[in-house]
XYZ file of C-alpha atoms in Angstrom:
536
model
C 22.475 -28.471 -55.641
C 25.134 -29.489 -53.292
C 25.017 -29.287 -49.742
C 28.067 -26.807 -49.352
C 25.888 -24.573 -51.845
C 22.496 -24.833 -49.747
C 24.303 -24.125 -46.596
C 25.925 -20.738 -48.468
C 22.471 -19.832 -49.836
C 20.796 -20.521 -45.898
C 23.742 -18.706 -43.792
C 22.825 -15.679 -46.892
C 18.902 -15.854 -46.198
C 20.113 -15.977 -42.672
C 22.049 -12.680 -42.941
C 18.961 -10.973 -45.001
C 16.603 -11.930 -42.205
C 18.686 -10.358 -39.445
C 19.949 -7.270 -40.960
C 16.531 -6.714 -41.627
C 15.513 -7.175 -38.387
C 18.186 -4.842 -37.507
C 16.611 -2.195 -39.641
C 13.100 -2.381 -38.742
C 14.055 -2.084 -34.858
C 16.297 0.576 -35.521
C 13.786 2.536 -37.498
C 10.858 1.189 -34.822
C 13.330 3.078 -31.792
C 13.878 6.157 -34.058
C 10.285 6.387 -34.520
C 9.319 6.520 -30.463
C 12.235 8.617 -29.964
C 11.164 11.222 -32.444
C 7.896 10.952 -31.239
C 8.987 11.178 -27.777
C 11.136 14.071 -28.513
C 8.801 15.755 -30.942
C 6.616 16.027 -27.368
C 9.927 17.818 -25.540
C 9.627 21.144 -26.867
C 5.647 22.073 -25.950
C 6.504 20.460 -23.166
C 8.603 22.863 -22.219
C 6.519 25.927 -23.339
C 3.653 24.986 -20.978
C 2.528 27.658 -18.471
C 3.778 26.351 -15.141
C 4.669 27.654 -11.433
C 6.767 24.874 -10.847
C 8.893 23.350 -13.273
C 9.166 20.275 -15.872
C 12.841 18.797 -15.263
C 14.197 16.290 -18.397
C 17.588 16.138 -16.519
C 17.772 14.855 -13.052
C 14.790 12.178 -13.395
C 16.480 8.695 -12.564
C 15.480 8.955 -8.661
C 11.869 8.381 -10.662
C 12.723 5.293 -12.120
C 12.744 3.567 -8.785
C 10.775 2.371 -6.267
C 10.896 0.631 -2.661
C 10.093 -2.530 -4.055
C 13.617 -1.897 -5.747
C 12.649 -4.591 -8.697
C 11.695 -2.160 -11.801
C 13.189 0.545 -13.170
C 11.552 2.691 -15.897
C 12.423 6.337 -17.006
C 10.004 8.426 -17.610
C 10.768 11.391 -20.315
C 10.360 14.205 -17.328
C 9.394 14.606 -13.838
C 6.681 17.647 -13.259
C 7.309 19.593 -9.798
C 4.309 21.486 -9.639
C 3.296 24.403 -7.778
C 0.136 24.667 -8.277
C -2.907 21.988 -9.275
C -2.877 23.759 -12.417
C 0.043 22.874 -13.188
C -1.022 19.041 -13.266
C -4.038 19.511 -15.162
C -2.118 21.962 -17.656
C 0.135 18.724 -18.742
C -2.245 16.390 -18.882
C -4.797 18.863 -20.482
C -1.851 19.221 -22.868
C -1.410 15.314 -23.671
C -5.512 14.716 -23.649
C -5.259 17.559 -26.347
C -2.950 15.931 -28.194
C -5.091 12.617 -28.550
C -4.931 9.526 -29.508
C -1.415 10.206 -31.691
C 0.423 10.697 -28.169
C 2.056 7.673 -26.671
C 2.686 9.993 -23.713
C 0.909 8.035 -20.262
C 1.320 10.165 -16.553
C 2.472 8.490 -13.335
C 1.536 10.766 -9.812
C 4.367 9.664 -7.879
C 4.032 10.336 -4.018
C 7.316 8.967 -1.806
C 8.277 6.284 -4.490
C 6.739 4.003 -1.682
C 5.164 1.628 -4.339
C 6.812 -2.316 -5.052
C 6.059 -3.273 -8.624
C 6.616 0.241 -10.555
C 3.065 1.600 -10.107
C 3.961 4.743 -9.739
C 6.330 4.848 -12.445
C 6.044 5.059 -16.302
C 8.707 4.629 -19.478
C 9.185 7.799 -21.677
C 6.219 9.401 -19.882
C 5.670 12.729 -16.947
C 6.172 11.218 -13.272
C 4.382 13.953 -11.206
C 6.559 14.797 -8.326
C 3.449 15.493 -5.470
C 5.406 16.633 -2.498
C 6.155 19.624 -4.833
C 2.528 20.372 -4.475
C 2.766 22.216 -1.159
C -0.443 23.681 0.504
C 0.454 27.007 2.059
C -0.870 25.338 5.342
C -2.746 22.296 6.751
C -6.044 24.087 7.912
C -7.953 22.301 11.133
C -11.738 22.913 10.990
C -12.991 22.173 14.213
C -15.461 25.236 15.463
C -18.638 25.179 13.353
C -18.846 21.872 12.250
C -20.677 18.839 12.545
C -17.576 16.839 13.082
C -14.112 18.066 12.998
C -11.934 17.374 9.449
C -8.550 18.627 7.750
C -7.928 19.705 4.299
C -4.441 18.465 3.196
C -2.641 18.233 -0.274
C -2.677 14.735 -2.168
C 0.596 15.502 -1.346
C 1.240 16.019 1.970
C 2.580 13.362 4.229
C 0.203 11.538 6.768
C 3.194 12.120 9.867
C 3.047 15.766 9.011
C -0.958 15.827 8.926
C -0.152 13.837 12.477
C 2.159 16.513 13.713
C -0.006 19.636 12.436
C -3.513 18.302 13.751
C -1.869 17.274 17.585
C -1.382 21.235 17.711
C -5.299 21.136 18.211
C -5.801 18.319 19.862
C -7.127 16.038 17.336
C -6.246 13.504 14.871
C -7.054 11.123 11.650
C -9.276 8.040 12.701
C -7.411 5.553 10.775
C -3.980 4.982 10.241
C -1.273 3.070 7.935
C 1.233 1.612 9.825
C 4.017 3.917 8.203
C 3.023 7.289 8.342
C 6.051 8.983 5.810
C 3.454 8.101 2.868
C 1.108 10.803 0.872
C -2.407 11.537 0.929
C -2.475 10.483 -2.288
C -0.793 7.549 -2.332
C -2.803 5.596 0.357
C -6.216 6.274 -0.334
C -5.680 5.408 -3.894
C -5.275 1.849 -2.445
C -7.331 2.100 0.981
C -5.003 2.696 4.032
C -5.374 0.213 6.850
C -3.844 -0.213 10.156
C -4.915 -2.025 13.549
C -7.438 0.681 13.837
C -9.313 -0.514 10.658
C -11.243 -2.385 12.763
C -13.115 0.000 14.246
C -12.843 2.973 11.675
C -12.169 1.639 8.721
C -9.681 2.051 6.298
C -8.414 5.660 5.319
C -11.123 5.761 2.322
C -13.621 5.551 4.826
C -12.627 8.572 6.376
C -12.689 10.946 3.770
C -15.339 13.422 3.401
C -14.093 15.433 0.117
C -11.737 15.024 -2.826
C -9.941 17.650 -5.747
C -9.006 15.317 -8.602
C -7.622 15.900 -12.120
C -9.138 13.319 -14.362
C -7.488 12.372 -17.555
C -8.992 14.965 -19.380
C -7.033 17.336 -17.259
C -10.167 18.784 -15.614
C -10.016 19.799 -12.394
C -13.114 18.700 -9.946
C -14.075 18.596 -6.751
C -16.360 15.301 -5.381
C -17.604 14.109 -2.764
C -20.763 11.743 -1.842
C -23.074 14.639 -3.305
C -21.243 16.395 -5.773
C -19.799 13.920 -8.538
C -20.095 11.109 -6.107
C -19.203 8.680 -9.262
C -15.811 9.852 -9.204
C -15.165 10.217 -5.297
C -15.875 6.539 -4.999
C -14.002 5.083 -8.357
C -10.960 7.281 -7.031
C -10.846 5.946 -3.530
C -9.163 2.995 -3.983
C -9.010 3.385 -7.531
C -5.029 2.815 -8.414
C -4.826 6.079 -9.562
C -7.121 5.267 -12.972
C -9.444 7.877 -13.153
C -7.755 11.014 -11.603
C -5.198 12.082 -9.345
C -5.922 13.314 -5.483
C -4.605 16.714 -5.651
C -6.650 17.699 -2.086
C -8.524 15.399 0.171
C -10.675 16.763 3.377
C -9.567 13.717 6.177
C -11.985 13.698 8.745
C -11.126 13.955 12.257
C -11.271 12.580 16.454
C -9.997 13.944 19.680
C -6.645 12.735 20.306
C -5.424 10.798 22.706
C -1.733 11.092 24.414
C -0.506 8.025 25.258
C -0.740 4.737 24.429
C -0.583 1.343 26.804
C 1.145 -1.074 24.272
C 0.969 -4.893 24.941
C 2.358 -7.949 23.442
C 0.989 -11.617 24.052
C 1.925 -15.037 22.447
C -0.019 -17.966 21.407
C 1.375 -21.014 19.727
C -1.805 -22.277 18.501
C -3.441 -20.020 16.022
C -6.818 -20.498 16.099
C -7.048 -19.729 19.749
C -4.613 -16.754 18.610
C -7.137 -15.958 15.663
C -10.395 -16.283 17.782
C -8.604 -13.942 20.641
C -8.272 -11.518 17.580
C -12.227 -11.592 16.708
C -13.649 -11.250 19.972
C -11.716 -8.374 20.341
C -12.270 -6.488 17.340
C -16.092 -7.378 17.793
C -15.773 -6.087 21.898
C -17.593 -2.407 22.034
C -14.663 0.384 23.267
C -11.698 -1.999 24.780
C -8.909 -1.816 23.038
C -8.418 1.113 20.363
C -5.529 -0.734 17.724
C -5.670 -3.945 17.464
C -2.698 -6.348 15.133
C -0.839 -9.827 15.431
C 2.312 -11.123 13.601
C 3.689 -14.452 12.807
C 6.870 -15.900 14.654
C 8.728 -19.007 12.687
C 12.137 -20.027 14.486
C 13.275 -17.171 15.917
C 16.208 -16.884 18.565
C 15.655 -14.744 21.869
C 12.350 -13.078 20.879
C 11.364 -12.253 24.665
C 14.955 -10.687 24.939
C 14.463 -8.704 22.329
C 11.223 -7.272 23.325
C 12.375 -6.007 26.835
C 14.640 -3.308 25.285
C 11.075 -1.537 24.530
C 8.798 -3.691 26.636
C 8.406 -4.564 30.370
C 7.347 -8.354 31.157
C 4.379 -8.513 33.243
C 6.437 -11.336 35.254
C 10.316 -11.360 34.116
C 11.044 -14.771 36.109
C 8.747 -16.776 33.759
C 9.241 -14.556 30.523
C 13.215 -15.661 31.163
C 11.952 -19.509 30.930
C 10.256 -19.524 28.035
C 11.723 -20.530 24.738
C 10.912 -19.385 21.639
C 13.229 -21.200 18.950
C 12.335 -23.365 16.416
C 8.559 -22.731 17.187
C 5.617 -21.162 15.485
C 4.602 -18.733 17.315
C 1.560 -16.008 17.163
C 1.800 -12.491 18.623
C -1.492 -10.465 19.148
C -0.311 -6.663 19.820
C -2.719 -4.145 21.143
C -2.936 -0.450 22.399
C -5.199 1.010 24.549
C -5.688 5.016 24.561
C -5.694 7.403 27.133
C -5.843 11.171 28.329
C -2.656 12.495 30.713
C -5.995 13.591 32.923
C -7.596 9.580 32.920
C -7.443 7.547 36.007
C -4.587 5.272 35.106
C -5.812 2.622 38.013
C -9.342 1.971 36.556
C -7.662 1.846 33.223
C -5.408 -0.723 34.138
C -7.552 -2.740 35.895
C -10.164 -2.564 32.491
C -7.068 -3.759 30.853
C -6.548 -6.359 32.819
C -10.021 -7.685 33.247
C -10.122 -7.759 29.063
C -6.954 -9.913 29.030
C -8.311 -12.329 31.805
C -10.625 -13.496 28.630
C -8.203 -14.326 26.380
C -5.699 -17.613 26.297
C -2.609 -16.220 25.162
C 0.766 -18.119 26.950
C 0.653 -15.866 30.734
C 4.376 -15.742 30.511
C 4.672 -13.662 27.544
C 2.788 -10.199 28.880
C 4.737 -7.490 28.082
C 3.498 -4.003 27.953
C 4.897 -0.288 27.692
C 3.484 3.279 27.713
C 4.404 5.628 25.131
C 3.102 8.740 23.247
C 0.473 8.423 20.894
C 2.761 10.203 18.525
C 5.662 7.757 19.045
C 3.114 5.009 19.066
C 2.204 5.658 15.473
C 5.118 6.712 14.394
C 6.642 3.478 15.452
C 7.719 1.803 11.940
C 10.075 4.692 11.419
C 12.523 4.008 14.164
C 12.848 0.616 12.273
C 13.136 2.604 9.323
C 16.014 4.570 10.570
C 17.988 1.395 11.909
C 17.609 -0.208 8.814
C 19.427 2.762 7.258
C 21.895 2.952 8.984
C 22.710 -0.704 8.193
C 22.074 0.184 4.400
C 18.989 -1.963 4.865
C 16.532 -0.002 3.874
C 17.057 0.322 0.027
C 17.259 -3.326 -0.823
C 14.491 -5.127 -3.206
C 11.323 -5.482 -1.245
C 9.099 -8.626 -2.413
C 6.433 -8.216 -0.751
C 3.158 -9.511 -0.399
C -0.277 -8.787 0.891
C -3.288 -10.814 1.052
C -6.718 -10.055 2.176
C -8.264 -13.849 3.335
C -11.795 -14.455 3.906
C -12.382 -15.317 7.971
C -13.574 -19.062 7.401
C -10.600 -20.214 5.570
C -7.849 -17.906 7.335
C -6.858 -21.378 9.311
C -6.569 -23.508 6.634
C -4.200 -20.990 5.326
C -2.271 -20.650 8.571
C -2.123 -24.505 8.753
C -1.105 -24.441 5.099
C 1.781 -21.482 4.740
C 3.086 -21.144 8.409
C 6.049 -23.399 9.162
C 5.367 -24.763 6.015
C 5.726 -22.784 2.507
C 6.896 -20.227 4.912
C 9.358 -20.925 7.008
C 11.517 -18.011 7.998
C 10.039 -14.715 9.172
C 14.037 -13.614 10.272
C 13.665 -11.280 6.800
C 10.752 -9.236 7.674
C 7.676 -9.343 9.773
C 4.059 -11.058 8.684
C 1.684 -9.070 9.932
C -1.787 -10.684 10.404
C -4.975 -9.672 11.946
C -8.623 -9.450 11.202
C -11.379 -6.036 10.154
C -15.082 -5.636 9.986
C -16.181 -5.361 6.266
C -19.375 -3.617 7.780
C -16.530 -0.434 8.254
C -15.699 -0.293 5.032
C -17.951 1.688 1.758
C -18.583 -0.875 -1.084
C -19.022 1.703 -3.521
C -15.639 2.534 -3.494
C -13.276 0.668 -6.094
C -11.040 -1.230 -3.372
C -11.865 -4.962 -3.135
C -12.334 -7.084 -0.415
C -12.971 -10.826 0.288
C -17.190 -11.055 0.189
C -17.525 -12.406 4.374
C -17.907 -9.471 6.773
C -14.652 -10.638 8.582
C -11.521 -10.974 6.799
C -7.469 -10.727 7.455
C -4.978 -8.411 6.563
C -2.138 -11.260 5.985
C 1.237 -8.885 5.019
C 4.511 -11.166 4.156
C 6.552 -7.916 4.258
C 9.995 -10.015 3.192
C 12.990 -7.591 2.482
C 15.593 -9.694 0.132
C 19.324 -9.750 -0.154
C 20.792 -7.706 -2.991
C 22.662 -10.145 -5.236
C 21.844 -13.148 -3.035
C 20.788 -16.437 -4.807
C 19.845 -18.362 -2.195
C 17.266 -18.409 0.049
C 17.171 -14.337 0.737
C 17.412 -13.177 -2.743
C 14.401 -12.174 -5.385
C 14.047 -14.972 -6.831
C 13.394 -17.269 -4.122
C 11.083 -15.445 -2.090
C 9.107 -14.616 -5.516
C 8.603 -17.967 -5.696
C 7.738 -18.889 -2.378
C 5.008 -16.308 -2.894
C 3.780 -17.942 -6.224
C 3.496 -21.214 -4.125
C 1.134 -19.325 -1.446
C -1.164 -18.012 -4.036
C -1.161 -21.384 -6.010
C -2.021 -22.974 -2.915
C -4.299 -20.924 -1.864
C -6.166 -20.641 -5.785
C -5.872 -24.213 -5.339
C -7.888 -24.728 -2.031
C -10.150 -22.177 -3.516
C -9.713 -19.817 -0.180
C -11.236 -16.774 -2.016
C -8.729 -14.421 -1.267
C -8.121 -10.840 -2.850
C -4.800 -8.829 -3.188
C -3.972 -5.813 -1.410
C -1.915 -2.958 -3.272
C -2.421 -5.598 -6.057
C 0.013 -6.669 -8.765
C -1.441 -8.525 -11.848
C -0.230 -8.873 -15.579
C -2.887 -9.624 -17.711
C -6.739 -8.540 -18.167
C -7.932 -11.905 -17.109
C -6.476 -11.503 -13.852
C -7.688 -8.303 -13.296
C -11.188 -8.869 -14.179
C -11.063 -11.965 -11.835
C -9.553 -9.571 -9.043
C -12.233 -6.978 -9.442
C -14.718 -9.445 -9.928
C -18.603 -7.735 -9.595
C -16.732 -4.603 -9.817
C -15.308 -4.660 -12.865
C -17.873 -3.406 -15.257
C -17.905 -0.004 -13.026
C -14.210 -0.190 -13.238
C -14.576 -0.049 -17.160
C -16.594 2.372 -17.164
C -14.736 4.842 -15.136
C -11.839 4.409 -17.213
C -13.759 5.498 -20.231
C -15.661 8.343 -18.353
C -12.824 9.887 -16.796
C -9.192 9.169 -18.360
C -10.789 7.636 -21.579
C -7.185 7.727 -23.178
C -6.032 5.711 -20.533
C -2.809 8.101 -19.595
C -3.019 7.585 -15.842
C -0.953 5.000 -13.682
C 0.073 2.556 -16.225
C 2.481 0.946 -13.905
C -0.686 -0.595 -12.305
C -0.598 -2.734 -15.775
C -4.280 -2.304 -16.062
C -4.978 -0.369 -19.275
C -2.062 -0.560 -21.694
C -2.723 3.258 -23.572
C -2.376 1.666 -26.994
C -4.976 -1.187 -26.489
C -7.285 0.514 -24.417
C -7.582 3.209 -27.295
C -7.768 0.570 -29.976
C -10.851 -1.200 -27.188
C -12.803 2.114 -26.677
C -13.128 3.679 -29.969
């Protein structure tokens, strides 16, 4: 055979091979969409208040992270809870044949597409309006609020002030659902003292996979109120949660310090949060080479002495912020309280130049994130891709991580704050399926990066995505024993490893209570197909 003739014969295999290839993909898409479409029509017979819209769904497709984008088939807007468990009761029904999975998505607030899922039913949960926030106060042991999974924590915020109370614990952005936050845990610089949102819960409604509706709590299916508090949405969805509740304070003293040594900044940060009724919210944040910080802090904050704040410098250093906020009553004596406040920062050795303070509502206090929010929008900074990353780091290794990623893996924070600052494991319930570092103090370390759209250098996606690889390959490598928050992992290994102890529990959750594993694929958990092939 000559060569010219084996090269004809190869180039016609060739050919055979890839219009065969051709075929079988076509015929593998026509497939899913028949199937896909096949599930259109009941779909659309379903007994709903609200609605099932197959139109107007790409606004589901996205995310803040901004860095996936899958379309579901439709977006639910329900009216009603049984409108929720009516589709899903309709896909559980249709077994193991249905390649349909369900996504409860809340404000789209999540980074990696977990509340998002391709060619299945995003639920749309703001739909699900209560007909109002009730306020239990007279009667009971301790005062609570029954909210939709729905409902926003600022307008929970705004509705409870009316009586003079409020939630215990807080996230730092309050435009975020029910839902949404205690399916991951909820923490904010009053975790320290309350605990995280979970912790603060004293009932659930959930729709499990089966499309069941039930209520739990720690005596009525108490299985399912812990696996769904902090559960990534696996085994139901939080259509009602009853938050419990405090007198409210209404106003806020807010102070800033800096340190440029962090251990003294982190052991500041312990005594506090181990100190018996001082300070109320309690956070820090990391500094690298920034330009005029003190500057920029007197347009909201007074310096405690504004002839040394002028003199100090702050570029091209590392520096450590510890922010606090002590509550008060209109009717408290403001001198005592000041001179409490005072005393308590005698103790610690931040820099003395760098006191500032301010007083402000306790509403605009926690609200605070969204006047950044709005700035950022009106730059068209707000909707750019959002790499974030948030690490929970076990107290006896938190400065060898310091010394290991500040200034030096990280070396910009001009892109986004890094929040850091320690809680009391003792606050938070165990039996719940959120994980935490095993020592009873750990840090909240948040490298809340926002990236330049388009940008290849040192702001864009790719960079800072790698930059974060480096920081958990570093710290996997000095064996720090760290844990993800609002985790993002791709294979089972990982997520076994993440869970650790609780895994088996987490297994067996999933098989109790969404046993076709429908729920929150974008978590990237359970993949439907496998799980089905694993549990039968």
């Amino acid at each position: 055979m000559s060569y010219l003739h084996a090269c004809l014969i190869g180039k016609r295999n060739m050919l055979i091979i890839r219009s065969f290839t051709t075929l079988l993909l076509t015929c593998i898409a026509f497939r899913l969409a028949c199937c896909f479409s096949s599930s259109i029509s009941p779909l659309k017979a379903l007994p709903l208040v609200g609605h099932l819209e197959f139109e107007d769904i790409h606004h589901a497709s996205k995310d803040f992270g901004n860095r996936y984008q899958l379309l579901p088939l439709a977006v639910l807007h329900p009216k009603s809870v049984s409108d929720i468990a009516s589709a899903i009761r309709y896909i559980w029904m249709m077994g193991h044949h249905s390649q349909l999975t369900v996504a409860a998505r809340g404000r789209g607030h999540s980074l990696q597409g977990q509340a998002q899922t391709r060619h299945g039913i995003v639920i749309h949960m703001e739909s699900l309006q209560p007909q109002k926030l009730q306020v239990h106060s007279v009667g009971a042991p301790t005062p609570y609020v029954d909210v939709s999974g729905g409902e926003l924590w600022i307008n929970i915020l705004h509705e409870t002030l009316k009586s003079g109370l409020a939630p215990k614990s807080w996230t730092d952005y309050l435009h975020l659902t029910v839902g949404g936050t205690l399916s991951n845990a909820g923490i904010s610089g009053q975790a320290f003292r309350h605990g995280p949102q979970i912790s603060n819960v004293h009932q659930l409604e959930v729709v499990t996979g089966k499309g069941e509706i039930l209520n739990c709590s720690e005596r009525q299916n108490s299985d399912l109120f812990h696996g769904v508090l902090g559960g990534l949405g696996q085994f139901g969805i939080i259509t009602r949660a009853r938050i419990a509740l405090e007198p409210a304070p209404a106003m806020v003293k807010w102070m800033r310090v800096l340190y440029l040594d962090f251990s003294a900044f982190a052991k500041d940060q312990e005594r506090l949060i181990s100190a018996d009724k001082r300070f109320d919210y309690i956070e820090g944040f990391v500094i690298i080479n920034r330009t005029g910080l003190l500057n920029n802090w007197r347009l909201s904050f007074t310096p405690e002495d504004p002839l040394q704040a002028s003199q100090f410098k702050s570029d091209g250093r590392t520096l450590y912020c510890l922010e606090v906020g002590k509550y008060f009553k209109m009717d408290d004596n403001k001198d005592v309280m000041n001179q409490e406040v005072k005393e308590w920062l005698s103790e610690l050795s931040y820099v003395s130049s760098t006191l500032f303070s301010t007083e402000v509502t306790y509403e605009e206090f926690l609200d605070r994130v969204h006047v950044s929010e709005k700035k950022l929008r009106s730059k068209g900074q707000w909707e750019v891709p959002h790499p974030w990353l948030n690490l929970l780091v076990p107290r006896s290794r938190v400065n060898d991580f310091a010394k290991g990623v500040f200034g030096s893996i990280l070396t910009d924070t001009s892109n986004g704050p890094v929040i850091v600052y320690p809680v009391n494991k003792s606050k938070w319930d165990n039996r719940t399926s959120a994980v935490t570092p095993e020592e009873e103090i750990f840090y909240l370390v948040a490298i809340l990066t926002s990236a330049v759209p388009g940008s290849t250098g040192k702001d864009g996606v790719e960079h800072i995505l790698k930059r974060n690889q480096r920081i958990l390959e570093f710290s996997q490598a000095q064996g720090f024993g760290l844990k993800q928050y609002l985790p993002h992992y791709t294979t089972r290994r990982e997520w076994r490893s993440h869970f650790g102890p609780k895994w088996e529990d987490f297994v067996r959750r999933k098989s109790r209570y969404d046993p076709l594993a429908m729920l929150a694929p974008g978590q990237r958990i359970f993949e439907k197909a496998q799980w089905i092939s694993h549990s039968s």
